[in-house]
Structure formats: C-alpha cells, structure tokens
Amino acid sequence: MEQDFTHQPVMLDKCLEILDHSLDTPRFAIDCTLGLGGHSEAFLQKFPSLFLVGIDKDQEALEIAKKRLDKTGRIAFVHDSFANIASIASSFGRSPDFIFADLGLSSLQIDKTARGFSYMSSGDLDMRMDSSSPLSAKEIINFWSQEELERVFKSCQEPRARYLAKVIAEERKNGEISTTGELSSILDAHTPFKERLQTKKRVFQAVRMEVNGEKSDLEKLLTSSLKICHPGSVIMVESYHSGEDKIVKSFFQEGICPKVPPKFPLEPEPYFKDLTRGALKAGEEETKKNSRSHSVRLRAVEVLEASKRIKIKDYNRKSLNKKVRG
C-alpha cells in the first residue's frame, strides 16, 4: 500500500502577501524546491496568468507533485539542482518575475524511513535528495577521514565535533555503520542526556548538507538568481537553520546596503529592496499547527538594478586601491 504523504507549506500566507504587494501580474516564476508542490499550487491559484517551473533534485517528490499539479497546464517539472537555475531559465527563454526557495526538507523525505534523513527512526544511512547521486551518508560516515568528519560536523556548529568524529572513526572499526538508528545510538552513547537531541540534529543536518552539497548549491542559486532576474523581480527564500540563513542574509544585505572600500569616490545605489525588513518568523498559530515552522526564517527582496552588483564585483581592486591612496 502506497504511503500517503502530506506537506503543510510553511508561511504560505505571508509568501502570497509579499508577492501580491510586490507584483502586478507575474507571468513566469521558478520554484527552486518544488517538493510536494504545496507552495507552487497556491502560486498558480493566486496568479491565473502564471507559468511556473518547478525544480527538485528528488525524483520521487517530482512525480507526486506532477500528479497534483500537472492538470493546471501551467507548470514544467525539472529534475535538477537549483544551482543550475541560470541554464534552466535560459532553456525557457524568459526572465522570472519571482524566484522561490524553501530550503527545508519535505515531509516525504523526513517521514519516509528508507530515505535515511531522520534520527527519529532507523532506516538506511542514505540522505540523498537525488537517489542517483553517488555520495551517500553511509560513505561519509564509514569512509571519510576523522579530520573530514570533524570539518563536516563543525559546519553546523557542533561544539563536540572533534570528539564525535573520533568516536565514529573508532566505532566503525567494529563494523560498518549502515543505519540511522546505529548512528543515533553511537551519538547517544557519547553525549550527555540533555544534549542528545540537539547533537543528533546538528550531526544529521551537517551530514545531509554535505551529501547534497547544499551550501554550495545555495550560493550558486543566489548569485545566478541575481543574474537572470530583471528589475522588479522578487527573490524569496525560506531557511531553517543559522548556516543557511546567514548565507541568504549576507547576500541580500550586500544588495540592500552595498559596501565599498573607504574613500571610494562613488556611492553605489542599492540593487535590492528589502521586502521583509530582515527575517520573518512563523506566527504562534502556525507553529502550533506545524511544528516544522518553528525554525523558519523568511527573507525576500525586490531586484532594483542587477547590473550594479556585477560592476562592483568586476571592478579591478588593485586599480581601485591606487585611486584611493592617490
């Protein structure tokens, strides 16, 4: 019997409100993390003239979303990483009126034990969003060096990264660590009781992000989005932990208030308009209904003049320094 997976779109009302206030009649958009299609379904219902491209690494999620949304006739499904958004947009020959990314895991990934994303149940130590990808969590945990494991764990601010990397390196000598349950048990056995939940959360998150190249993909998504958007486009991102949010915040802030070297002769205009005044959080009512919305941070900007950033980034720094000193 096929398991039924449902997904509650996080901060959906706020996303729709931002788009409604910022855009007149959006006609082309890209959902970088289609998942089970909750956000995209609402976007298509809200904007009758909209054609949407839904991207996801997860082929299983795409198939479910296709059954849900294909009937609209206004959506294309793309099995790819959102890091390739520039080439994907180019294949449609259009500049997006808005780009949306929900960086959280879908219910399908969390709840399906066999996918190996959750430390709450025991399944294969996999964690691949794209099942055709060669790198799995099992390979990282069993074959990467102790130093590499420490680096991975530190990427999600695990304070005991060095110790836990050493523990895992010793434990795997006794046999392959092949399930999420085994990894959870090892972490529990070497972590104070009160810290176990947060430790597992950080370690599993760090390994998952490494498996799927999430940090580098996000950075590519942001820089590519700016290049393919036009003035008036909206870029909207939901992140779920401080590492992701820091990347998004930094990128947006650079455009909201561009920084230049001291004594720089020109004051560049902002190329982003802040639509959320920093990060928005889910309200109390939503967090009660959907526990996964507790950690979300929603940030959105409107593109004002994309070319400004390109000029600043491409400026010859040595030449600039000479002019400043002179």
Coordinates of N, CA and C in Angstrom, one line a residue, residues 124-325:
D124 N 18.0 3.1 6.3 CA 19.3 3.1 5.6 C 20.0 4.5 5.7
L125 N 21.2 4.5 6.0 CA 22.0 5.7 6.2 C 22.3 6.3 4.8
D126 N 21.3 7.0 4.2 CA 21.4 7.4 2.9 C 21.5 9.0 2.8
M127 N 20.3 9.6 3.0 CA 20.2 11.1 3.0 C 20.4 11.8 1.6
R128 N 20.3 11.0 0.6 CA 20.4 11.6 -0.8 C 19.1 12.2 -1.2
M129 N 19.1 13.5 -1.6 CA 17.9 14.0 -2.2 C 17.7 13.5 -3.6
D130 N 18.8 13.3 -4.3 CA 18.8 12.7 -5.6 C 19.3 11.3 -5.5
S131 N 18.4 10.3 -5.6 CA 18.8 9.0 -5.4 C 19.9 8.4 -6.4
S132 N 20.1 9.2 -7.5 CA 21.1 8.8 -8.5 C 22.5 9.3 -8.1
S133 N 22.5 10.2 -7.1 CA 23.8 10.8 -6.7 C 24.7 9.7 -6.1
P134 N 26.0 9.7 -6.4 CA 26.9 8.7 -5.9 C 27.3 8.7 -4.5
L135 N 27.2 9.9 -3.9 CA 27.6 10.1 -2.5 C 26.4 10.0 -1.5
S136 N 26.6 9.1 -0.5 CA 25.6 8.9 0.5 C 26.1 9.2 1.9
A137 N 25.3 9.3 2.8 CA 25.7 9.5 4.2 C 26.5 8.3 4.7
K138 N 26.2 7.1 4.2 CA 26.9 5.9 4.6 C 28.4 6.0 4.2
E139 N 28.6 6.5 3.1 CA 30.0 6.6 2.6 C 30.8 7.6 3.5
I140 N 30.1 8.8 3.8 CA 30.8 9.8 4.6 C 31.1 9.2 6.0
I141 N 30.1 8.6 6.6 CA 30.3 8.1 8.0 C 31.3 7.0 8.1
N142 N 31.4 6.1 7.1 CA 32.2 5.0 7.1 C 33.6 5.1 6.5
F143 N 33.7 6.0 5.5 CA 35.0 6.0 4.8 C 35.7 7.4 4.8
W144 N 35.1 8.4 5.2 CA 35.8 9.7 5.3 C 36.7 9.7 6.5
S145 N 37.8 10.5 6.4 CA 38.7 10.5 7.5 C 38.2 11.2 8.7
Q146 N 38.8 11.0 9.8 CA 38.4 11.6 11.1 C 38.4 13.2 10.9
E147 N 39.4 13.7 10.3 CA 39.5 15.1 10.1 C 38.4 15.6 9.2
E148 N 38.0 14.9 8.2 CA 36.9 15.3 7.3 C 35.6 15.3 8.1
L149 N 35.4 14.3 8.9 CA 34.2 14.2 9.7 C 34.1 15.4 10.6
E150 N 35.2 15.7 11.2 CA 35.2 16.9 12.1 C 34.8 18.2 11.4
R151 N 35.4 18.3 10.2 CA 35.0 19.5 9.4 C 33.5 19.6 9.1
V152 N 33.0 18.4 8.7 CA 31.5 18.3 8.4 C 30.7 18.7 9.6
F153 N 31.0 18.1 10.7 CA 30.2 18.4 12.0 C 30.3 19.8 12.4
K154 N 31.5 20.4 12.2 CA 31.7 21.8 12.6 C 30.9 22.8 11.7
S155 N 30.5 22.3 10.5 CA 29.8 23.2 9.6 C 28.4 23.5 10.1
C156 N 27.9 22.7 11.0 CA 26.6 23.0 11.7 C 26.8 23.4 13.1
Q157 N 27.9 23.9 13.4 CA 28.2 24.4 14.8 C 28.1 23.4 15.9
E158 N 28.5 22.2 15.6 CA 28.6 21.1 16.6 C 29.8 21.4 17.5
P159 N 29.6 21.7 18.8 CA 30.7 22.1 19.7 C 31.6 20.9 20.0
R160 N 31.1 19.7 19.9 CA 31.9 18.5 20.2 C 32.3 17.7 18.9
A161 N 32.5 18.5 17.8 CA 32.8 17.9 16.5 C 34.0 17.0 16.5
R162 N 35.1 17.4 17.1 CA 36.3 16.7 17.1 C 36.2 15.3 17.9
Y163 N 35.5 15.4 19.0 CA 35.3 14.2 19.8 C 34.4 13.2 19.1
L164 N 33.3 13.7 18.6 CA 32.4 12.8 17.9 C 33.0 12.2 16.7
A165 N 33.8 12.9 15.9 CA 34.5 12.4 14.8 C 35.4 11.3 15.2
K166 N 36.1 11.5 16.3 CA 37.0 10.4 16.8 C 36.2 9.2 17.2
V167 N 35.1 9.4 17.9 CA 34.2 8.3 18.3 C 33.7 7.5 17.1
I168 N 33.3 8.1 16.1 CA 32.7 7.4 14.9 C 33.9 6.7 14.2
A169 N 35.0 7.3 14.1 CA 36.2 6.6 13.5 C 36.6 5.4 14.2
E170 N 36.4 5.4 15.6 CA 36.7 4.2 16.3 C 35.6 3.1 16.2
E171 N 34.4 3.6 16.3 CA 33.2 2.7 16.2 C 33.1 1.9 14.9
R172 N 33.4 2.5 13.8 CA 33.3 1.9 12.5 C 34.4 0.8 12.3
K173 N 35.4 0.8 13.1 CA 36.4 -0.3 13.1 C 35.7 -1.7 13.5
N174 N 34.6 -1.6 14.2 CA 33.9 -2.8 14.7 C 32.9 -3.3 13.6
G175 N 32.8 -2.6 12.5 CA 31.8 -3.0 11.5 C 31.1 -1.7 10.9
E176 N 30.6 -1.9 9.7 CA 30.0 -0.7 9.0 C 28.8 -0.2 9.8
I177 N 28.8 1.2 9.9 CA 27.6 1.8 10.4 C 26.6 2.1 9.2
S178 N 25.6 1.3 9.2 CA 24.7 1.3 8.0 C 23.3 1.8 8.1
T179 N 22.9 2.2 9.3 CA 21.6 2.7 9.5 C 21.6 4.0 10.4
T180 N 20.5 4.8 10.2 CA 20.4 6.0 11.0 C 20.3 5.6 12.5
G181 N 19.6 4.5 12.8 CA 19.5 4.0 14.2 C 20.8 3.8 14.8
E182 N 21.7 3.1 14.1 CA 23.1 2.8 14.6 C 23.8 4.1 14.9
L183 N 23.8 5.1 13.9 CA 24.5 6.3 14.1 C 23.9 7.1 15.3
S184 N 22.6 7.1 15.4 CA 21.9 7.7 16.6 C 22.4 7.1 17.9
S185 N 22.4 5.8 17.9 CA 22.8 5.1 19.2 C 24.3 5.5 19.6
I186 N 25.1 5.6 18.6 CA 26.5 5.9 18.8 C 26.6 7.3 19.4
L187 N 25.9 8.3 18.8 CA 25.9 9.6 19.3 C 25.3 9.7 20.7
D188 N 24.2 9.0 20.9 CA 23.6 9.0 22.3 C 24.5 8.5 23.3
A189 N 25.3 7.4 23.0 CA 26.2 6.8 24.0 C 27.3 7.7 24.4
H190 N 27.6 8.7 23.6 CA 28.8 9.6 23.8 C 28.4 11.0 24.0
T191 N 27.1 11.2 24.4 CA 26.6 12.6 24.6 C 25.8 12.7 25.9
P192 N 26.0 13.7 26.7 CA 25.1 13.9 27.9 C 23.7 13.9 27.5
F193 N 22.9 13.3 28.4 CA 21.4 13.1 28.1 C 20.7 14.3 27.6
K194 N 20.9 15.4 28.3 CA 20.2 16.6 28.0 C 20.6 17.2 26.6
E195 N 21.7 16.8 26.1 CA 22.2 17.4 24.9 C 22.0 16.5 23.7
R196 N 21.5 15.3 23.9 CA 21.4 14.3 22.8 C 20.6 14.8 21.6
L197 N 19.4 15.3 21.9 CA 18.5 15.7 20.7 C 19.2 16.7 19.8
Q198 N 19.8 17.8 20.4 CA 20.4 18.8 19.7 C 21.7 18.3 18.9
T199 N 22.4 17.4 19.6 CA 23.6 16.9 19.0 C 23.2 16.1 17.7
K200 N 22.2 15.2 17.9 CA 21.8 14.4 16.7 C 21.3 15.3 15.6
K201 N 20.5 16.4 16.0 CA 20.0 17.3 15.0 C 21.2 17.9 14.2
R202 N 22.2 18.4 14.9 CA 23.3 19.1 14.2 C 24.1 18.1 13.4
V203 N 24.4 16.9 13.9 CA 25.2 16.0 13.1 C 24.5 15.5 11.9
F204 N 23.2 15.1 12.0 CA 22.5 14.6 10.9 C 22.3 15.7 9.8
Q205 N 22.1 16.9 10.3 CA 21.9 18.1 9.4 C 23.2 18.3 8.7
A206 N 24.3 18.3 9.4 CA 25.6 18.5 8.7 C 26.0 17.5 7.7
V207 N 25.7 16.2 8.0 CA 26.0 15.1 7.0 C 25.1 15.3 5.8
R208 N 23.8 15.5 6.1 CA 22.8 15.7 5.0 C 23.3 16.8 4.0
M209 N 23.7 17.9 4.6 CA 24.1 19.1 3.8 C 25.3 18.8 3.0
E210 N 26.2 18.0 3.5 CA 27.4 17.6 2.8 C 27.1 16.6 1.7
V211 N 26.2 15.6 2.0 CA 25.8 14.7 0.9 C 25.2 15.4 -0.3
N212 N 24.4 16.4 0.0 CA 23.7 17.1 -1.1 C 24.3 18.4 -1.6
G213 N 25.5 18.7 -1.1 CA 26.1 19.9 -1.5 C 25.3 21.2 -1.3
E214 N 24.6 21.2 -0.2 CA 23.5 22.3 0.0 C 24.1 23.7 0.1
K215 N 25.2 23.8 0.8 CA 25.8 25.2 0.9 C 26.2 25.7 -0.4
S216 N 27.0 25.0 -1.2 CA 27.5 25.5 -2.5 C 26.4 25.7 -3.4
D217 N 25.4 24.8 -3.4 CA 24.2 24.9 -4.3 C 23.4 26.2 -4.0
L218 N 23.3 26.5 -2.7 CA 22.6 27.8 -2.3 C 23.3 29.0 -2.7
E219 N 24.6 29.0 -2.6 CA 25.4 30.1 -3.0 C 25.3 30.3 -4.5
K220 N 25.3 29.2 -5.3 CA 25.2 29.3 -6.7 C 23.8 29.8 -7.1
L221 N 22.8 29.3 -6.4 CA 21.4 29.8 -6.6 C 21.3 31.3 -6.5
L222 N 21.8 31.8 -5.4 CA 21.6 33.3 -5.1 C 22.3 34.1 -6.2
T223 N 23.6 33.8 -6.5 CA 24.3 34.6 -7.4 C 23.7 34.5 -8.8
S224 N 23.2 33.3 -9.2 CA 22.6 33.1 -10.5 C 21.3 33.8 -10.6
S225 N 20.5 33.8 -9.5 CA 19.2 34.4 -9.5 C 19.3 35.9 -9.8
L226 N 20.3 36.5 -9.2 CA 20.5 38.0 -9.5 C 20.8 38.2 -11.0
K227 N 21.5 37.3 -11.6 CA 21.9 37.5 -13.0 C 20.7 37.3 -13.9
I228 N 19.8 36.4 -13.6 CA 18.7 36.1 -14.5 C 17.4 36.9 -14.2
C229 N 17.4 37.6 -13.1 CA 16.2 38.4 -12.8 C 16.3 39.8 -13.4
H230 N 15.1 40.4 -13.5 CA 15.0 41.7 -14.1 C 14.6 42.7 -13.0
P231 N 14.8 44.0 -13.2 CA 14.3 45.0 -12.2 C 12.8 44.7 -11.9
G232 N 12.4 44.6 -10.7 CA 11.0 44.3 -10.3 C 10.8 42.9 -9.9
S233 N 11.8 42.0 -10.3 CA 11.6 40.6 -9.8 C 11.8 40.5 -8.3
V234 N 11.2 39.4 -7.8 CA 11.2 39.1 -6.3 C 12.0 37.8 -6.1
I235 N 12.9 37.8 -5.2 CA 13.6 36.6 -4.8 C 13.2 36.3 -3.3
M236 N 12.7 35.2 -3.0 CA 12.1 34.8 -1.7 C 12.7 33.5 -1.3
V237 N 13.3 33.5 -0.1 CA 13.9 32.3 0.5 C 13.5 32.0 1.9
E238 N 13.1 30.7 2.1 CA 12.8 30.2 3.5 C 14.0 29.3 3.9
S239 N 14.6 29.6 5.0 CA 15.7 28.8 5.5 C 15.4 28.3 6.9
Y240 N 16.1 27.3 7.4 CA 15.7 26.6 8.6 C 16.8 26.4 9.6
H241 N 18.0 26.9 9.3 CA 19.0 26.9 10.3 C 19.9 28.0 10.1
S242 N 20.7 28.4 11.1 CA 21.5 29.6 11.0 C 22.5 29.7 9.9
G243 N 23.1 28.5 9.5 CA 24.1 28.5 8.5 C 23.5 28.9 7.1
E244 N 22.3 28.4 6.8 CA 21.6 28.8 5.6 C 21.2 30.2 5.6
D245 N 20.6 30.6 6.7 CA 20.1 32.0 6.9 C 21.2 33.0 6.8
K246 N 22.4 32.6 7.3 CA 23.5 33.6 7.3 C 23.9 33.8 5.8
I247 N 23.9 32.8 5.0 CA 24.3 33.0 3.6 C 23.3 33.9 2.9
V248 N 22.0 33.6 3.1 CA 20.9 34.4 2.5 C 21.0 35.8 3.0
K249 N 21.1 36.0 4.3 CA 21.1 37.3 4.9 C 22.3 38.1 4.3
S250 N 23.5 37.5 4.2 CA 24.6 38.2 3.7 C 24.5 38.7 2.3
F251 N 24.0 37.7 1.5 CA 23.8 38.0 0.1 C 22.8 39.2 -0.2
F252 N 21.7 39.1 0.5 CA 20.6 40.1 0.4 C 21.1 41.5 0.9
Q253 N 21.8 41.4 2.1 CA 22.3 42.7 2.7 C 23.3 43.4 1.8
E254 N 24.1 42.6 1.1 CA 25.0 43.2 0.2 C 24.4 44.1 -0.9
G255 N 23.2 43.7 -1.3 CA 22.4 44.5 -2.3 C 21.5 45.5 -1.7
I256 N 21.1 45.3 -0.5 CA 20.2 46.3 0.2 C 21.1 47.5 0.6
C257 N 22.3 47.2 1.1 CA 23.2 48.3 1.5 C 24.6 48.0 1.0
P258 N 24.9 48.2 -0.2 CA 26.2 47.8 -0.8 C 27.4 48.4 0.0
K259 N 28.4 47.6 0.2 CA 29.6 48.1 0.9 C 30.7 48.4 -0.2
V260 N 31.4 49.5 0.0 CA 32.6 49.8 -0.8 C 33.7 50.2 0.1
P261 N 35.0 50.1 -0.5 CA 36.1 50.5 0.3 C 36.1 51.9 0.8
P262 N 36.8 52.2 1.9 CA 36.8 53.6 2.4 C 37.3 54.6 1.3
K263 N 36.7 55.8 1.3 CA 37.1 56.8 0.3 C 36.8 56.5 -1.1
F264 N 35.9 55.5 -1.3 CA 35.5 55.2 -2.7 C 34.8 56.4 -3.3
P265 N 35.1 56.8 -4.5 CA 34.6 58.1 -5.0 C 33.1 58.0 -5.3
L266 N 32.5 56.8 -5.5 CA 31.1 56.7 -5.9 C 30.4 56.0 -4.8
E267 N 29.1 56.4 -4.6 CA 28.3 55.6 -3.6 C 27.3 54.8 -4.4
P268 N 27.4 53.5 -4.5 CA 26.6 52.7 -5.4 C 25.1 52.7 -4.9
E269 N 24.2 52.6 -5.8 CA 22.8 52.5 -5.4 C 22.5 51.1 -5.0
P270 N 21.6 50.9 -4.0 CA 21.1 49.6 -3.7 C 20.5 48.9 -4.9
Y271 N 20.8 47.6 -5.0 CA 20.2 46.8 -6.1 C 19.1 45.8 -5.6
F272 N 18.9 45.8 -4.3 CA 17.8 45.1 -3.7 C 17.0 46.0 -2.8
K273 N 15.7 45.8 -2.8 CA 14.8 46.4 -1.8 C 14.3 45.4 -0.8
D274 N 14.5 45.6 0.4 CA 14.1 44.6 1.5 C 12.6 44.6 1.6
L275 N 12.0 43.5 1.3 CA 10.6 43.3 1.4 C 10.1 42.8 2.7
T276 N 11.0 42.3 3.6 CA 10.6 41.6 4.8 C 11.2 42.3 6.0
R277 N 12.0 43.4 5.8 CA 12.7 44.1 6.9 C 13.5 43.1 7.8
G278 N 14.4 42.4 7.1 CA 15.1 41.4 7.8 C 14.4 40.0 7.6
A279 N 14.4 39.2 8.6 CA 13.8 37.9 8.5 C 12.4 37.9 9.2
L280 N 11.5 37.2 8.6 CA 10.2 37.0 9.2 C 10.1 35.6 9.8
K281 N 9.4 35.4 10.9 CA 9.2 34.1 11.5 C 7.8 33.7 11.5
A282 N 7.5 32.4 11.6 CA 6.2 31.9 11.6 C 5.5 32.4 12.9
G283 N 4.2 32.7 12.8 CA 3.4 33.1 13.9 C 3.1 32.0 14.9
E284 N 2.6 32.3 16.0 CA 2.3 31.4 17.1 C 1.3 30.3 16.6
E285 N 0.3 30.8 15.9 CA -0.8 29.9 15.5 C -0.2 28.9 14.5
E286 N 0.6 29.3 13.6 CA 1.2 28.4 12.6 C 2.1 27.4 13.3
T287 N 3.0 27.8 14.2 CA 3.9 26.9 14.9 C 3.2 25.8 15.7
K288 N 2.0 26.2 16.2 CA 1.2 25.2 16.9 C 0.6 24.1 16.0
K289 N 0.3 24.5 14.8 CA -0.3 23.6 13.8 C 0.8 22.8 13.1
N290 N 1.9 23.4 12.9 CA 3.0 22.8 12.1 C 4.3 23.0 12.8
S291 N 4.8 22.0 13.5 CA 6.0 22.1 14.3 C 7.2 22.4 13.5
R292 N 7.2 22.1 12.2 CA 8.3 22.3 11.3 C 8.5 23.7 11.0
S293 N 7.6 24.6 11.3 CA 7.7 26.0 11.0 C 8.4 26.8 12.1
H294 N 8.8 26.1 13.2 CA 9.4 26.8 14.4 C 10.7 27.5 14.0
S295 N 11.5 26.9 13.2 CA 12.8 27.5 12.9 C 12.9 28.2 11.6
V296 N 11.8 28.4 10.9 CA 11.9 29.0 9.6 C 12.2 30.5 9.7
R297 N 13.0 31.0 8.7 CA 13.3 32.4 8.6 C 13.0 32.7 7.1
L298 N 12.1 33.7 6.9 CA 11.7 34.1 5.5 C 12.3 35.4 5.2
R299 N 13.0 35.5 4.1 CA 13.6 36.7 3.6 C 13.2 36.9 2.2
A300 N 12.9 38.2 1.8 CA 12.5 38.5 0.4 C 13.0 39.8 0.0
V301 N 13.5 39.9 -1.2 CA 13.9 41.2 -1.8 C 13.4 41.4 -3.2
E302 N 13.3 42.7 -3.6 CA 12.9 43.0 -4.9 C 14.2 43.5 -5.6
V303 N 14.4 43.0 -6.8 CA 15.6 43.4 -7.6 C 15.4 44.8 -8.2
L304 N 16.3 45.7 -7.8 CA 16.2 47.1 -8.3 C 17.0 47.3 -9.6
E305 N 18.3 46.9 -9.5 CA 19.2 47.1 -10.6 C 20.3 46.1 -10.6
A306 N 20.1 45.0 -11.2 CA 21.0 43.9 -11.1 C 22.4 44.2 -11.6
S307 N 22.6 45.1 -12.5 CA 23.9 45.4 -13.1 C 24.8 46.0 -12.1
K308 N 24.3 46.7 -11.1 CA 25.1 47.4 -10.1 C 26.1 46.4 -9.4
R309 N 25.6 45.3 -9.1 CA 26.4 44.3 -8.4 C 27.5 43.8 -9.3
I310 N 27.2 43.5 -10.5 CA 28.2 43.0 -11.4 C 29.3 44.0 -11.6
K311 N 29.0 45.2 -11.7 CA 30.1 46.3 -11.9 C 31.0 46.3 -10.7
I312 N 30.4 46.2 -9.5 CA 31.2 46.3 -8.3 C 32.1 45.1 -8.1
K313 N 31.5 43.9 -8.4 CA 32.3 42.7 -8.2 C 33.4 42.6 -9.3
D314 N 33.2 43.1 -10.5 CA 34.2 43.0 -11.5 C 35.2 44.1 -11.5
Y315 N 35.1 45.1 -10.6 CA 36.0 46.2 -10.5 C 37.4 45.7 -10.1
N316 N 38.4 46.2 -10.8 CA 39.8 45.8 -10.5 C 40.2 46.4 -9.2
R317 N 40.4 45.6 -8.2 CA 40.7 46.0 -6.8 C 42.0 46.7 -6.7
K318 N 43.0 46.2 -7.5 CA 44.4 46.9 -7.4 C 44.3 48.3 -7.9
S319 N 43.6 48.5 -9.0 CA 43.4 49.8 -9.6 C 42.6 50.7 -8.6
L320 N 41.6 50.1 -8.0 CA 40.8 50.9 -7.0 C 41.6 51.4 -5.9
N321 N 42.5 50.5 -5.3 CA 43.3 50.9 -4.2 C 44.3 52.0 -4.6
K322 N 44.8 52.0 -5.8 CA 45.7 53.0 -6.2 C 45.0 54.4 -6.2
K323 N 43.7 54.3 -6.7 CA 43.0 55.6 -6.8 C 42.7 56.1 -5.4
V324 N 42.4 55.2 -4.5 CA 42.0 55.6 -3.1 C 43.2 56.3 -2.5
R325 N 44.4 55.6 -2.6 CA 45.6 56.1 -2.0 C 46.1 57.4 -2.6

